[in-house]
Short mmCIF file of C-alpha atoms in Angstrom, two decimals:
data_model
loop_
_atom_site.label_atom_id
_atom_site.label_comp_id
_atom_site.label_asym_id
_atom_site.label_seq_id
_atom_site.Cartn_x
_atom_site.Cartn_y
_atom_site.Cartn_z
CA UNK A 23 208.80 109.41 56.98
CA UNK A 24 211.40 110.86 55.33
CA UNK A 25 212.98 114.70 55.45
CA UNK A 26 213.33 114.42 51.86
CA UNK A 27 211.75 116.80 49.45
CA UNK A 28 209.90 114.01 47.30
CA UNK A 29 208.10 114.77 43.93
CA UNK A 30 205.59 111.69 45.39
CA UNK A 31 205.23 110.05 48.44
CA UNK A 32 205.41 106.51 46.29
CA UNK A 33 208.89 107.78 46.79
CA UNK A 34 208.79 106.90 50.52
CA UNK A 35 206.28 104.53 51.28
CA UNK A 36 204.11 102.75 48.65
CA UNK A 37 199.93 101.89 49.31
CA UNK A 38 199.81 99.03 51.53
CA UNK A 39 203.21 98.43 52.18
CA UNK A 40 203.83 97.65 56.07
CA UNK A 41 207.12 99.61 58.21
CA UNK A 42 208.38 99.88 61.98
CA UNK A 43 208.82 103.72 62.89
CA UNK A 44 209.40 104.97 65.33
CA UNK A 45 207.66 107.59 66.72
CA UNK A 46 209.98 110.54 67.90
CA UNK A 47 207.60 113.89 68.95
CA UNK A 48 203.75 113.97 69.59
CA UNK A 49 201.80 117.59 68.85
CA UNK A 50 198.61 117.60 70.52
CA UNK A 51 197.65 120.67 69.47
CA UNK A 52 197.28 120.19 65.52
CA UNK A 53 197.94 116.36 66.19
CA UNK A 54 200.86 115.43 64.28
CA UNK A 55 202.95 112.96 64.99
CA UNK A 56 206.64 112.77 64.20
CA UNK A 57 207.93 109.33 62.50
CA UNK A 58 211.03 108.06 61.87
CA UNK A 59 212.39 104.41 60.30
CA UNK A 60 215.55 105.13 60.62
CA UNK A 61 218.25 102.98 63.36
CA UNK A 62 215.80 100.32 64.24
CA UNK A 63 217.24 97.58 65.02
CA UNK A 64 214.98 93.88 64.34
CA UNK A 65 214.39 92.36 67.99
CA UNK A 66 213.58 96.14 69.06
CA UNK A 67 211.67 95.70 66.06
CA UNK A 68 210.29 92.39 67.60
CA UNK A 69 209.60 93.61 71.02
CA UNK A 70 207.48 96.83 69.49
CA UNK A 71 205.66 94.76 67.50
CA UNK A 72 205.38 92.50 70.44
CA UNK A 73 204.10 95.13 72.55
CA UNK A 74 202.02 96.70 70.00
CA UNK A 75 199.93 93.41 69.45
CA UNK A 76 199.05 93.59 73.18
CA UNK A 77 198.21 96.91 74.06
CA UNK A 78 196.00 96.69 70.79
CA UNK A 79 194.16 93.60 71.71
CA UNK A 80 193.35 95.43 75.30
CA UNK A 81 191.60 98.17 73.24
CA UNK A 82 189.98 95.85 70.57
CA UNK A 83 188.19 94.74 74.14
CA UNK A 84 187.10 97.79 75.97
CA UNK A 85 186.52 99.59 73.07
CA UNK A 86 184.20 96.80 71.58
CA UNK A 87 182.67 95.93 75.17
CA UNK A 88 181.94 99.61 75.31
CA UNK A 89 180.12 100.38 71.56
CA UNK A 90 178.05 97.56 71.76
CA UNK A 91 176.19 99.02 74.87
CA UNK A 92 176.47 102.95 73.90
CA UNK A 93 178.45 103.46 76.48
CA UNK A 94 181.50 106.15 75.20
CA UNK A 95 184.53 104.47 74.27
CA UNK A 96 187.27 106.81 75.65
CA UNK A 97 185.15 107.28 79.81
CA UNK A 98 186.45 103.65 79.45
CA UNK A 99 189.55 103.72 78.54
CA UNK A 100 190.33 106.46 80.58
CA UNK A 101 188.87 103.99 84.07
CA UNK A 102 190.06 100.68 83.37
CA UNK A 103 192.96 100.76 80.66
CA UNK A 104 194.91 103.42 81.92
CA UNK A 105 194.83 102.13 85.72
CA UNK A 106 195.64 98.99 83.95
CA UNK A 107 198.30 100.05 81.94
CA UNK A 108 200.17 101.96 85.38
CA UNK A 109 199.74 98.30 87.01
CA UNK A 110 202.76 96.75 87.83
CA UNK A 111 201.71 93.39 86.01
CA UNK A 112 200.63 95.22 82.88
CA UNK A 113 197.11 95.85 81.16
CA UNK A 114 197.98 92.73 78.62
CA UNK A 115 198.98 90.41 81.96
CA UNK A 116 196.15 91.68 84.02
CA UNK A 117 193.32 90.61 81.21
CA UNK A 118 195.36 87.23 80.57
CA UNK A 119 195.24 86.54 84.29
CA UNK A 120 191.52 86.02 84.42
CA UNK A 121 191.83 82.64 83.79
CA UNK A 122 193.54 81.87 87.11
CA UNK A 123 192.01 84.35 89.26
CA UNK A 124 188.41 85.20 87.79
CA UNK A 125 188.33 88.27 90.00
CA UNK A 126 191.96 90.17 88.50
CA UNK A 127 190.33 92.74 87.21
CA UNK A 128 187.16 93.83 89.50
CA UNK A 129 188.89 96.86 91.07
CA UNK A 130 189.14 98.34 87.44
CA UNK A 131 186.19 97.68 86.50
CA UNK A 132 183.48 98.67 89.65
CA UNK A 133 182.74 102.02 88.02
CA UNK A 134 181.20 100.72 84.80
CA UNK A 135 177.51 99.85 84.27
CA UNK A 136 177.39 95.65 85.39
CA UNK A 137 175.70 95.27 81.52
CA UNK A 138 179.62 96.27 80.73
CA UNK A 139 181.72 94.97 83.54
CA UNK A 140 179.82 91.52 81.93
CA UNK A 141 180.40 91.84 78.39
CA UNK A 142 184.02 92.91 78.68
CA UNK A 143 184.84 89.61 81.55
CA UNK A 144 182.73 87.85 78.62
CA UNK A 145 184.65 88.93 75.72
CA UNK A 146 188.34 88.73 78.12
CA UNK A 147 187.45 84.97 78.83
CA UNK A 148 187.00 84.51 74.96
CA UNK A 149 190.25 86.10 74.05
CA UNK A 150 192.61 84.10 76.49
CA UNK A 151 190.70 81.00 76.83
CA UNK A 152 193.71 77.92 76.13
CA UNK A 153 193.13 76.87 72.48
CA UNK A 154 194.30 73.12 71.79
CA UNK A 155 196.65 71.96 69.56
CA UNK A 156 195.85 68.98 66.82
CA UNK A 157 199.30 66.89 66.87
CA UNK A 158 198.82 63.67 64.61
CA UNK A 159 200.29 60.99 63.36
CA UNK A 160 199.40 58.29 60.15
CA UNK A 161 199.81 54.97 60.56
CA UNK A 162 199.75 52.10 58.80
CA UNK A 163 198.53 48.28 59.94
CA UNK A 164 198.04 45.72 57.63
CA UNK A 165 198.09 41.71 59.34
CA UNK A 166 197.41 38.73 56.19
CA UNK A 167 196.56 35.87 58.96
CA UNK A 168 192.49 35.01 58.56
CA UNK A 169 191.61 36.86 61.76
CA UNK A 170 193.46 40.09 59.97
CA UNK A 171 190.90 42.47 60.81
CA UNK A 172 190.13 41.72 63.93
CA UNK A 173 193.82 41.29 65.48
CA UNK A 174 193.86 44.66 63.16
CA UNK A 175 190.85 46.24 65.63
CA UNK A 176 191.71 44.43 68.91
CA UNK A 177 195.18 46.26 68.36
CA UNK A 178 193.76 50.11 67.35
CA UNK A 179 191.23 49.49 70.43
CA UNK A 180 194.40 48.74 72.70
CA UNK A 181 196.37 51.95 71.79
CA UNK A 182 192.92 53.79 71.81
CA UNK A 183 192.50 53.00 75.29
CA UNK A 184 196.25 53.54 76.56
CA UNK A 185 195.18 57.44 76.15
CA UNK A 186 192.74 57.54 79.57
CA UNK A 187 194.25 54.32 81.23
CA UNK A 188 197.93 56.10 81.61
CA UNK A 189 198.99 60.25 83.01
CA UNK A 190 198.63 62.08 82.06
CA UNK A 191 194.97 61.06 80.42
CA UNK A 192 194.16 62.02 76.29
CA UNK A 193 191.04 61.39 75.02
CA UNK A 194 193.32 59.32 71.67
CA UNK A 195 190.92 59.17 68.45
CA UNK A 196 192.31 56.35 65.41
CA UNK A 197 189.77 56.09 62.41
CA UNK A 198 190.66 54.73 59.31
CA UNK A 199 191.91 56.86 56.52
CA UNK A 200 192.43 54.32 53.61
CA UNK A 201 193.30 50.85 54.71
CA UNK A 202 195.42 49.86 55.67
CA UNK A 203 196.03 53.86 56.53
CA UNK A 204 195.00 54.74 60.16
CA UNK A 205 194.88 58.58 61.20
CA UNK A 206 195.58 58.68 65.03
CA UNK A 207 195.52 61.85 67.71
CA UNK A 208 195.24 64.36 69.99
CA UNK A 209 193.86 67.66 70.99
CA UNK A 210 195.42 69.57 73.75
CA UNK A 211 196.63 72.19 75.11
CA UNK A 212 199.73 70.74 76.74
CA UNK A 213 201.37 69.98 72.82
CA UNK A 214 204.46 68.41 74.72
CA UNK A 215 202.47 66.04 76.43
CA UNK A 216 199.91 65.54 73.98
CA UNK A 217 202.95 64.70 71.13
CA UNK A 218 204.46 62.23 73.64
CA UNK A 219 201.73 60.14 74.41
CA UNK A 220 200.91 59.45 70.50
CA UNK A 221 204.52 58.42 70.53
CA UNK A 222 203.87 56.30 73.27
CA UNK A 223 200.37 55.34 72.09
CA UNK A 224 202.05 54.52 68.48
CA UNK A 225 205.06 52.69 70.47
CA UNK A 226 202.23 50.53 72.43
CA UNK A 227 200.96 49.17 69.28
CA UNK A 228 203.80 48.65 67.17
CA UNK A 229 204.85 46.40 70.12
CA UNK A 230 202.20 44.88 71.41
CA UNK A 231 200.36 41.65 69.85
CA UNK A 232 197.44 40.75 70.00
CA UNK A 233 195.04 40.46 72.39
CA UNK A 234 194.24 37.30 70.53
CA UNK A 235 197.49 35.85 70.87
CA UNK A 236 197.59 35.81 74.47
#
């Protein structure tokens, strides 16, 4: 971290402090790694941090699966992780591709016991499962006619039905927050399409008359 003589290590780095360093030399015989925190740009730091997170994800999946069945983690890393990293797509991208190609890992897992293969595939699917975005807006609905409650209900139901009646189909939920406030939301893997769907629904609620008036 520093070539200067310091009386206390806290002068160079503090406990629990996170810093980005660059590995300069590795001595496998003594187990030493020389690192430097100089000349590291913000862009390079962000890029390598992202690479580290992806590689650590691959490492965690394989080592955790091996530990669950009592298999040697080093053996799994040599037979699976190393070939994955040498592949054209890379380890992380290959694991992620299992969403589109369920057999993407068959070539790399063929030397492992069946139970371990199943655990790895299960962990990969769980890790890369598409998470849904929750998109929500709040609206205010008031009607001062004699049929006010029924009118509001009819209009809100029209908005709810709009979700599945138009493309792309999405289930729109509408719940009362505290009259006259209502929550309108969708849960979807496509954030942009979900946001547009809610805006279209809002426009429909705002402009369409009650079915009782038609």
